[in-house]
Amino acid sequence: AVALAECCFSSFNRKGIGAEVVVPETLSGSLSPRSMLFSESPSRIIISLAPSALAAVENIAAREHCPFTVIGQVGGSTLRIMLGEAEAVAVEVSELENAWRDSLGRHLETEVMAAGRE
């Protein structure tokens, strides 16, 4: 979920953009929804590509014996993640990006304030 959110954030003079993602139950295996959304296990890659490039990417993945699954599409202003039939995330990208960009600063400010009271 964090990696998907970061992909949606604004960068290089590009506005933030949402995505609609559906993670099929076959990909989640025995993982809990929390683990599926926030696990940092290795060997998963998120790519975004133009629809016209889909066949080429599928061919590359097949040639390299790399599992490949299309899980969504880019668009809108909301990041929406479905785990099977269940909606797990539905938040405006701007809200996610503000929380992500400001969280370290808020944490450090809290630490400074706490240290000043000692």
Short mmCIF file of N, CA, C and O in Angstrom, two decimals:
data_model
loop_
_atom_site.label_atom_id
_atom_site.label_comp_id
_atom_site.label_asym_id
_atom_site.label_seq_id
_atom_site.Cartn_x
_atom_site.Cartn_y
_atom_site.Cartn_z
N ALA A 1 0.83 -1.19 0.00
CA ALA A 1 0.00 0.00 0.00
C ALA A 1 0.87 1.26 0.00
O ALA A 1 0.58 2.21 -0.71
N VAL A 2 1.95 1.24 0.77
CA VAL A 2 2.82 2.41 0.82
C VAL A 2 3.51 2.62 -0.53
O VAL A 2 3.57 3.73 -1.04
N ALA A 3 4.00 1.55 -1.12
CA ALA A 3 4.65 1.67 -2.43
C ALA A 3 3.66 2.17 -3.48
O ALA A 3 4.01 3.03 -4.30
N LEU A 4 2.44 1.68 -3.46
CA LEU A 4 1.44 2.16 -4.41
C LEU A 4 1.14 3.64 -4.18
O LEU A 4 1.05 4.42 -5.12
N ALA A 5 1.01 4.03 -2.91
CA ALA A 5 0.75 5.43 -2.60
C ALA A 5 1.90 6.31 -3.09
O ALA A 5 1.67 7.35 -3.72
N GLU A 6 3.13 5.90 -2.83
CA GLU A 6 4.28 6.70 -3.27
C GLU A 6 4.33 6.83 -4.79
O GLU A 6 4.76 7.85 -5.31
N CYS A 7 3.89 5.81 -5.49
CA CYS A 7 3.83 5.90 -6.96
C CYS A 7 2.83 6.96 -7.41
O CYS A 7 2.97 7.53 -8.50
N CYS A 8 1.83 7.21 -6.61
CA CYS A 8 0.79 8.18 -6.96
C CYS A 8 1.18 9.62 -6.66
O CYS A 8 0.58 10.55 -7.19
N PHE A 9 2.17 9.82 -5.79
CA PHE A 9 2.52 11.17 -5.35
C PHE A 9 3.09 12.00 -6.50
O PHE A 9 3.65 11.48 -7.46
N SER A 10 2.97 13.31 -6.34
CA SER A 10 3.50 14.23 -7.35
C SER A 10 5.02 14.15 -7.38
O SER A 10 5.66 13.92 -6.36
N SER A 11 5.57 14.33 -8.58
CA SER A 11 7.02 14.36 -8.72
C SER A 11 7.39 14.86 -10.10
O SER A 11 6.61 14.72 -11.05
N PHE A 12 8.57 15.43 -10.20
CA PHE A 12 9.10 15.90 -11.48
C PHE A 12 8.07 16.74 -12.24
O PHE A 12 7.78 16.49 -13.41
N ASN A 13 7.50 17.72 -11.55
CA ASN A 13 6.50 18.63 -12.13
C ASN A 13 5.25 17.91 -12.62
O ASN A 13 4.55 18.40 -13.50
N ARG A 14 4.97 16.74 -12.08
CA ARG A 14 3.76 16.00 -12.40
C ARG A 14 2.86 16.03 -11.18
O ARG A 14 3.30 15.77 -10.07
N LYS A 15 1.60 16.33 -11.38
CA LYS A 15 0.64 16.30 -10.27
C LYS A 15 0.46 14.87 -9.79
O LYS A 15 0.67 13.92 -10.55
N GLY A 16 0.01 14.75 -8.55
CA GLY A 16 -0.33 13.43 -8.04
C GLY A 16 -1.48 12.86 -8.84
O GLY A 16 -2.31 13.60 -9.38
N ILE A 17 -1.53 11.55 -8.94
CA ILE A 17 -2.59 10.90 -9.70
C ILE A 17 -3.00 9.63 -8.97
O ILE A 17 -2.15 8.94 -8.39
N GLY A 18 -4.27 9.35 -8.97
CA GLY A 18 -4.80 8.19 -8.26
C GLY A 18 -4.64 6.89 -9.03
O GLY A 18 -4.10 6.85 -10.13
N ALA A 19 -5.15 5.84 -8.43
CA ALA A 19 -5.13 4.52 -9.07
C ALA A 19 -6.24 3.67 -8.48
O ALA A 19 -6.61 3.83 -7.31
N GLU A 20 -6.74 2.80 -9.30
CA GLU A 20 -7.71 1.78 -8.88
C GLU A 20 -6.99 0.45 -8.96
O GLU A 20 -6.55 0.04 -10.04
N VAL A 21 -6.83 -0.22 -7.83
CA VAL A 21 -6.07 -1.46 -7.76
C VAL A 21 -6.94 -2.55 -7.15
O VAL A 21 -7.61 -2.32 -6.15
N VAL A 22 -6.90 -3.71 -7.76
CA VAL A 22 -7.59 -4.89 -7.21
C VAL A 22 -6.55 -6.00 -7.09
O VAL A 22 -6.00 -6.45 -8.09
N VAL A 23 -6.25 -6.38 -5.86
CA VAL A 23 -5.32 -7.47 -5.63
C VAL A 23 -6.15 -8.76 -5.55
O VAL A 23 -6.93 -8.93 -4.62
N PRO A 24 -6.01 -9.62 -6.55
CA PRO A 24 -6.80 -10.85 -6.55
C PRO A 24 -6.49 -11.71 -5.34
O PRO A 24 -5.35 -11.74 -4.86
N GLU A 25 -7.50 -12.41 -4.86
CA GLU A 25 -7.29 -13.29 -3.71
C GLU A 25 -6.22 -14.33 -3.98
O GLU A 25 -5.51 -14.75 -3.07
N THR A 26 -6.04 -14.71 -5.23
CA THR A 26 -5.02 -15.70 -5.57
C THR A 26 -3.60 -15.17 -5.30
O THR A 26 -2.69 -15.95 -5.09
N LEU A 27 -3.43 -13.84 -5.28
CA LEU A 27 -2.11 -13.28 -4.98
C LEU A 27 -1.85 -13.16 -3.49
O LEU A 27 -0.71 -13.11 -3.06
N SER A 28 -2.90 -13.07 -2.70
CA SER A 28 -2.70 -12.86 -1.27
C SER A 28 -2.37 -14.14 -0.53
O SER A 28 -1.79 -14.10 0.55
N GLY A 29 -2.71 -15.29 -1.12
CA GLY A 29 -2.39 -16.56 -0.46
C GLY A 29 -2.96 -16.60 0.94
O GLY A 29 -4.12 -16.31 1.16
N SER A 30 -2.12 -16.92 1.90
CA SER A 30 -2.57 -17.03 3.29
C SER A 30 -2.26 -15.76 4.09
O SER A 30 -2.41 -15.76 5.31
N LEU A 31 -1.83 -14.69 3.42
CA LEU A 31 -1.50 -13.45 4.14
C LEU A 31 -2.76 -12.76 4.64
O LEU A 31 -3.78 -12.74 3.96
N SER A 32 -2.65 -12.18 5.82
CA SER A 32 -3.74 -11.36 6.35
C SER A 32 -3.82 -10.08 5.53
O SER A 32 -2.84 -9.70 4.87
N PRO A 33 -4.96 -9.39 5.55
CA PRO A 33 -5.04 -8.12 4.82
C PRO A 33 -3.94 -7.14 5.24
O PRO A 33 -3.35 -6.48 4.39
N ARG A 34 -3.64 -7.05 6.51
CA ARG A 34 -2.58 -6.15 6.99
C ARG A 34 -1.24 -6.53 6.39
O ARG A 34 -0.49 -5.69 5.91
N SER A 35 -0.92 -7.82 6.39
CA SER A 35 0.34 -8.27 5.80
C SER A 35 0.36 -8.03 4.30
O SER A 35 1.39 -7.63 3.75
N MET A 36 -0.75 -8.25 3.65
CA MET A 36 -0.80 -8.04 2.20
C MET A 36 -0.55 -6.58 1.86
O MET A 36 0.13 -6.27 0.89
N LEU A 37 -1.08 -5.67 2.66
CA LEU A 37 -0.93 -4.24 2.39
C LEU A 37 0.42 -3.68 2.81
O LEU A 37 0.93 -2.76 2.17
N PHE A 38 1.00 -4.19 3.89
CA PHE A 38 2.16 -3.52 4.47
C PHE A 38 3.41 -4.37 4.61
O PHE A 38 4.42 -3.91 5.12
N SER A 39 3.38 -5.61 4.17
CA SER A 39 4.56 -6.46 4.25
C SER A 39 5.68 -5.88 3.39
O SER A 39 5.44 -5.35 2.31
N GLU A 40 6.90 -6.00 3.87
CA GLU A 40 8.06 -5.54 3.10
C GLU A 40 8.86 -6.72 2.59
O GLU A 40 10.07 -6.64 2.41
N SER A 41 8.16 -7.81 2.33
CA SER A 41 8.85 -8.96 1.78
C SER A 41 9.40 -8.63 0.40
O SER A 41 8.83 -7.82 -0.32
N PRO A 42 10.51 -9.26 0.04
CA PRO A 42 11.17 -8.91 -1.23
C PRO A 42 10.48 -9.53 -2.45
O PRO A 42 9.58 -10.35 -2.33
N SER A 43 10.95 -9.13 -3.58
CA SER A 43 10.63 -9.74 -4.87
C SER A 43 9.26 -9.38 -5.43
O SER A 43 8.67 -10.15 -6.18
N ARG A 44 8.76 -8.22 -5.09
CA ARG A 44 7.57 -7.71 -5.75
C ARG A 44 7.91 -6.36 -6.34
O ARG A 44 8.59 -5.56 -5.71
N ILE A 45 7.46 -6.12 -7.55
CA ILE A 45 7.77 -4.88 -8.24
C ILE A 45 6.47 -4.30 -8.77
O ILE A 45 5.64 -5.01 -9.33
N ILE A 46 6.32 -3.00 -8.63
CA ILE A 46 5.17 -2.28 -9.18
C ILE A 46 5.68 -1.49 -10.37
O ILE A 46 6.64 -0.74 -10.25
N ILE A 47 5.04 -1.66 -11.50
CA ILE A 47 5.37 -0.84 -12.66
C ILE A 47 4.10 -0.22 -13.20
O ILE A 47 3.01 -0.76 -13.04
N SER A 48 4.26 0.93 -13.80
CA SER A 48 3.15 1.60 -14.47
C SER A 48 3.55 1.73 -15.93
O SER A 48 4.68 2.10 -16.24
N LEU A 49 2.63 1.43 -16.80
CA LEU A 49 2.94 1.45 -18.22
C LEU A 49 1.73 1.88 -19.03
O LEU A 49 0.60 1.78 -18.57
N ALA A 50 2.01 2.37 -20.22
CA ALA A 50 0.93 2.73 -21.14
C ALA A 50 0.25 1.46 -21.61
O ALA A 50 0.93 0.43 -21.80
N PRO A 51 -1.05 1.50 -21.78
CA PRO A 51 -1.75 0.30 -22.28
C PRO A 51 -1.14 -0.25 -23.56
O PRO A 51 -1.10 -1.47 -23.76
N SER A 52 -0.60 0.61 -24.39
CA SER A 52 0.00 0.16 -25.65
C SER A 52 1.27 -0.66 -25.43
O SER A 52 1.71 -1.38 -26.33
N ALA A 53 1.86 -0.58 -24.24
CA ALA A 53 3.09 -1.32 -23.93
C ALA A 53 2.82 -2.65 -23.23
O ALA A 53 3.75 -3.40 -22.96
N LEU A 54 1.56 -2.94 -22.95
CA LEU A 54 1.24 -4.13 -22.16
C LEU A 54 1.76 -5.41 -22.80
O LEU A 54 2.40 -6.23 -22.13
N ALA A 55 1.51 -5.61 -24.07
CA ALA A 55 1.95 -6.86 -24.73
C ALA A 55 3.47 -7.01 -24.66
O ALA A 55 3.98 -8.11 -24.40
N ALA A 56 4.19 -5.93 -24.86
CA ALA A 56 5.66 -5.99 -24.81
C ALA A 56 6.15 -6.37 -23.42
O ALA A 56 7.05 -7.20 -23.27
N VAL A 57 5.55 -5.78 -22.38
CA VAL A 57 5.95 -6.09 -21.00
C VAL A 57 5.58 -7.53 -20.67
O VAL A 57 6.37 -8.26 -20.03
N GLU A 58 4.41 -7.99 -21.09
CA GLU A 58 4.03 -9.38 -20.86
C GLU A 58 5.03 -10.32 -21.52
O GLU A 58 5.41 -11.35 -20.92
N ASN A 59 5.46 -10.00 -22.72
CA ASN A 59 6.43 -10.84 -23.42
C ASN A 59 7.77 -10.88 -22.69
O ASN A 59 8.39 -11.95 -22.59
N ILE A 60 8.22 -9.75 -22.21
CA ILE A 60 9.48 -9.70 -21.46
C ILE A 60 9.37 -10.54 -20.19
O ILE A 60 10.26 -11.33 -19.87
N ALA A 61 8.27 -10.38 -19.46
CA ALA A 61 8.07 -11.15 -18.23
C ALA A 61 8.05 -12.65 -18.52
O ALA A 61 8.68 -13.44 -17.81
N ALA A 62 7.34 -13.04 -19.56
CA ALA A 62 7.27 -14.46 -19.92
C ALA A 62 8.64 -14.99 -20.32
O ALA A 62 9.04 -16.09 -19.89
N ARG A 63 9.37 -14.21 -21.10
CA ARG A 63 10.70 -14.64 -21.55
C ARG A 63 11.63 -14.85 -20.37
O ARG A 63 12.46 -15.76 -20.36
N GLU A 64 11.48 -14.01 -19.34
CA GLU A 64 12.36 -14.09 -18.16
C GLU A 64 11.77 -14.95 -17.04
O GLU A 64 12.31 -14.99 -15.94
N HIS A 65 10.67 -15.64 -17.33
CA HIS A 65 10.01 -16.51 -16.36
C HIS A 65 9.65 -15.74 -15.08
O HIS A 65 9.84 -16.24 -13.97
N CYS A 66 9.16 -14.56 -15.26
CA CYS A 66 8.79 -13.67 -14.15
C CYS A 66 7.27 -13.56 -14.07
O CYS A 66 6.62 -13.19 -15.04
N PRO A 67 6.69 -13.90 -12.94
CA PRO A 67 5.24 -13.75 -12.80
C PRO A 67 4.84 -12.30 -13.06
O PRO A 67 5.54 -11.37 -12.66
N PHE A 68 3.73 -12.11 -13.72
CA PHE A 68 3.28 -10.77 -14.08
C PHE A 68 1.77 -10.74 -14.00
O PHE A 68 1.09 -11.58 -14.60
N THR A 69 1.24 -9.79 -13.23
CA THR A 69 -0.20 -9.64 -13.09
C THR A 69 -0.57 -8.18 -13.15
O THR A 69 0.02 -7.36 -12.45
N VAL A 70 -1.52 -7.84 -13.99
CA VAL A 70 -2.05 -6.48 -14.02
C VAL A 70 -3.04 -6.38 -12.86
O VAL A 70 -3.98 -7.18 -12.76
N ILE A 71 -2.82 -5.40 -11.98
CA ILE A 71 -3.68 -5.27 -10.80
C ILE A 71 -4.50 -3.99 -10.79
O ILE A 71 -5.27 -3.77 -9.87
N GLY A 72 -4.33 -3.14 -11.80
CA GLY A 72 -5.14 -1.92 -11.78
C GLY A 72 -4.79 -0.98 -12.89
O GLY A 72 -4.10 -1.31 -13.85
N GLN A 73 -5.31 0.24 -12.70
CA GLN A 73 -5.03 1.29 -13.67
C GLN A 73 -4.91 2.63 -12.96
O GLN A 73 -5.47 2.83 -11.89
N VAL A 74 -4.18 3.51 -13.60
CA VAL A 74 -3.91 4.84 -13.06
C VAL A 74 -5.01 5.79 -13.51
O VAL A 74 -5.50 5.69 -14.63
N GLY A 75 -5.37 6.72 -12.64
CA GLY A 75 -6.33 7.75 -13.01
C GLY A 75 -7.09 8.27 -11.80
O GLY A 75 -7.12 7.65 -10.74
N GLY A 76 -7.65 9.42 -11.96
CA GLY A 76 -8.43 10.03 -10.88
C GLY A 76 -7.56 10.67 -9.82
O GLY A 76 -6.36 10.89 -10.00
N SER A 77 -8.17 10.94 -8.68
CA SER A 77 -7.45 11.60 -7.59
C SER A 77 -7.41 10.77 -6.32
O SER A 77 -6.91 11.22 -5.30
N THR A 78 -7.94 9.57 -6.38
CA THR A 78 -8.03 8.70 -5.20
C THR A 78 -7.22 7.43 -5.41
O THR A 78 -7.21 6.88 -6.51
N LEU A 79 -6.55 6.98 -4.36
CA LEU A 79 -5.94 5.65 -4.38
C LEU A 79 -6.96 4.71 -3.75
O LEU A 79 -7.35 4.88 -2.60
N ARG A 80 -7.39 3.76 -4.54
CA ARG A 80 -8.36 2.78 -4.06
C ARG A 80 -7.76 1.40 -4.25
O ARG A 80 -7.37 1.03 -5.35
N ILE A 81 -7.65 0.66 -3.13
CA ILE A 81 -7.09 -0.68 -3.16
C ILE A 81 -8.14 -1.65 -2.65
O ILE A 81 -8.65 -1.51 -1.55
N MET A 82 -8.43 -2.63 -3.49
CA MET A 82 -9.35 -3.69 -3.13
C MET A 82 -8.53 -4.96 -2.89
O MET A 82 -7.64 -5.28 -3.67
N LEU A 83 -8.81 -5.65 -1.83
CA LEU A 83 -8.23 -6.96 -1.58
C LEU A 83 -9.33 -7.96 -1.85
O LEU A 83 -10.23 -8.15 -1.04
N GLY A 84 -9.28 -8.53 -3.03
CA GLY A 84 -10.39 -9.37 -3.47
C GLY A 84 -11.62 -8.50 -3.62
O GLY A 84 -11.61 -7.51 -4.34
N GLU A 85 -12.66 -8.82 -2.89
CA GLU A 85 -13.92 -8.07 -2.95
C GLU A 85 -13.99 -6.96 -1.90
O GLU A 85 -14.91 -6.15 -1.91
N ALA A 86 -13.04 -6.91 -0.99
CA ALA A 86 -13.09 -5.97 0.13
C ALA A 86 -12.27 -4.71 -0.14
O ALA A 86 -11.10 -4.79 -0.51
N GLU A 87 -12.88 -3.56 0.07
CA GLU A 87 -12.16 -2.30 -0.08
C GLU A 87 -11.27 -2.11 1.15
O GLU A 87 -11.74 -2.08 2.28
N ALA A 88 -9.97 -2.00 0.91
CA ALA A 88 -9.00 -1.84 2.00
C ALA A 88 -8.55 -0.40 2.15
O ALA A 88 -8.26 0.06 3.26
N VAL A 89 -8.46 0.33 1.04
CA VAL A 89 -8.00 1.72 1.05
C VAL A 89 -8.83 2.50 0.04
O VAL A 89 -9.07 2.02 -1.06
N ALA A 90 -9.25 3.69 0.44
CA ALA A 90 -9.89 4.63 -0.48
C ALA A 90 -9.65 6.03 0.08
O ALA A 90 -10.38 6.50 0.94
N VAL A 91 -8.54 6.65 -0.36
CA VAL A 91 -8.12 7.94 0.19
C VAL A 91 -7.63 8.83 -0.94
O VAL A 91 -6.96 8.35 -1.87
N GLU A 92 -7.94 10.12 -0.84
CA GLU A 92 -7.43 11.08 -1.82
C GLU A 92 -5.90 11.07 -1.78
O GLU A 92 -5.30 11.07 -0.70
N VAL A 93 -5.29 11.05 -2.95
CA VAL A 93 -3.82 11.03 -3.04
C VAL A 93 -3.23 12.24 -2.34
O VAL A 93 -2.21 12.13 -1.65
N SER A 94 -3.84 13.41 -2.46
CA SER A 94 -3.31 14.61 -1.81
C SER A 94 -3.25 14.44 -0.30
O SER A 94 -2.29 14.88 0.35
N GLU A 95 -4.24 13.78 0.28
CA GLU A 95 -4.25 13.53 1.72
C GLU A 95 -3.13 12.58 2.12
O GLU A 95 -2.42 12.80 3.11
N LEU A 96 -2.95 11.52 1.33
CA LEU A 96 -1.86 10.58 1.60
C LEU A 96 -0.50 11.25 1.48
O LEU A 96 0.38 11.07 2.32
N GLU A 97 -0.34 12.05 0.43
CA GLU A 97 0.95 12.70 0.20
C GLU A 97 1.26 13.72 1.30
O GLU A 97 2.40 13.80 1.77
N ASN A 98 0.26 14.48 1.74
CA ASN A 98 0.48 15.44 2.83
C ASN A 98 0.92 14.72 4.10
O ASN A 98 1.85 15.16 4.78
N ALA A 99 0.26 13.62 4.42
CA ALA A 99 0.64 12.86 5.62
C ALA A 99 2.05 12.31 5.48
O ALA A 99 2.85 12.38 6.42
N TRP A 100 2.39 11.81 4.31
CA TRP A 100 3.72 11.24 4.07
C TRP A 100 4.80 12.31 4.15
O TRP A 100 5.84 12.11 4.77
N ARG A 101 4.56 13.47 3.55
CA ARG A 101 5.56 14.53 3.53
C ARG A 101 5.74 15.21 4.89
O ARG A 101 6.83 15.64 5.22
N ASP A 102 4.67 15.29 5.67
CA ASP A 102 4.72 16.02 6.94
C ASP A 102 5.01 15.15 8.16
O ASP A 102 5.28 15.66 9.23
N SER A 103 4.95 13.83 8.03
CA SER A 103 5.03 12.97 9.21
C SER A 103 6.37 13.06 9.93
O SER A 103 6.41 13.13 11.15
N LEU A 104 7.49 13.09 9.21
CA LEU A 104 8.79 13.18 9.87
C LEU A 104 8.93 14.51 10.59
O LEU A 104 9.37 14.56 11.73
N GLY A 105 8.55 15.58 9.94
CA GLY A 105 8.62 16.90 10.57
C GLY A 105 7.80 16.98 11.85
O GLY A 105 8.26 17.51 12.86
N ARG A 106 6.59 16.45 11.81
CA ARG A 106 5.74 16.45 13.01
C ARG A 106 6.36 15.61 14.11
O ARG A 106 6.35 15.98 15.28
N HIS A 107 6.94 14.46 13.73
CA HIS A 107 7.57 13.60 14.72
C HIS A 107 8.76 14.30 15.38
O HIS A 107 8.90 14.29 16.60
N LEU A 108 9.60 14.94 14.57
CA LEU A 108 10.77 15.64 15.12
C LEU A 108 10.34 16.81 15.98
O LEU A 108 10.95 17.08 17.02
N GLU A 109 9.32 17.52 15.56
CA GLU A 109 8.81 18.63 16.36
C GLU A 109 8.32 18.14 17.72
O GLU A 109 8.60 18.77 18.75
N THR A 110 7.63 17.02 17.75
CA THR A 110 7.18 16.44 18.99
C THR A 110 8.35 16.06 19.88
O THR A 110 8.32 16.29 21.10
N GLU A 111 9.39 15.48 19.29
CA GLU A 111 10.58 15.11 20.04
C GLU A 111 11.27 16.33 20.65
O GLU A 111 11.69 16.30 21.81
N VAL A 112 11.34 17.42 19.88
CA VAL A 112 11.97 18.64 20.38
C VAL A 112 11.14 19.21 21.53
O VAL A 112 11.69 19.63 22.54
N MET A 113 9.84 19.22 21.36
CA MET A 113 8.97 19.75 22.42
C MET A 113 9.10 18.91 23.68
O MET A 113 9.18 19.45 24.79
N ALA A 114 9.16 17.60 23.53
CA ALA A 114 9.30 16.71 24.71
C ALA A 114 10.64 16.92 25.38
O ALA A 114 10.73 16.93 26.61
N ALA A 115 11.70 17.09 24.61
CA ALA A 115 13.03 17.30 25.17
C ALA A 115 13.10 18.63 25.91
O ALA A 115 13.79 18.73 26.93
N GLY A 116 12.36 19.62 25.44
CA GLY A 116 12.37 20.93 26.09
C GLY A 116 11.66 20.92 27.44
O GLY A 116 11.91 21.77 28.29
N ARG A 117 10.79 19.95 27.68
CA ARG A 117 10.06 19.86 28.94
C ARG A 117 10.84 19.13 30.00
O ARG A 117 10.48 19.17 31.16
N GLU A 118 11.92 18.46 29.61
CA GLU A 118 12.68 17.68 30.59
C GLU A 118 13.58 18.54 31.41
O GLU A 118 14.02 19.58 31.13
#
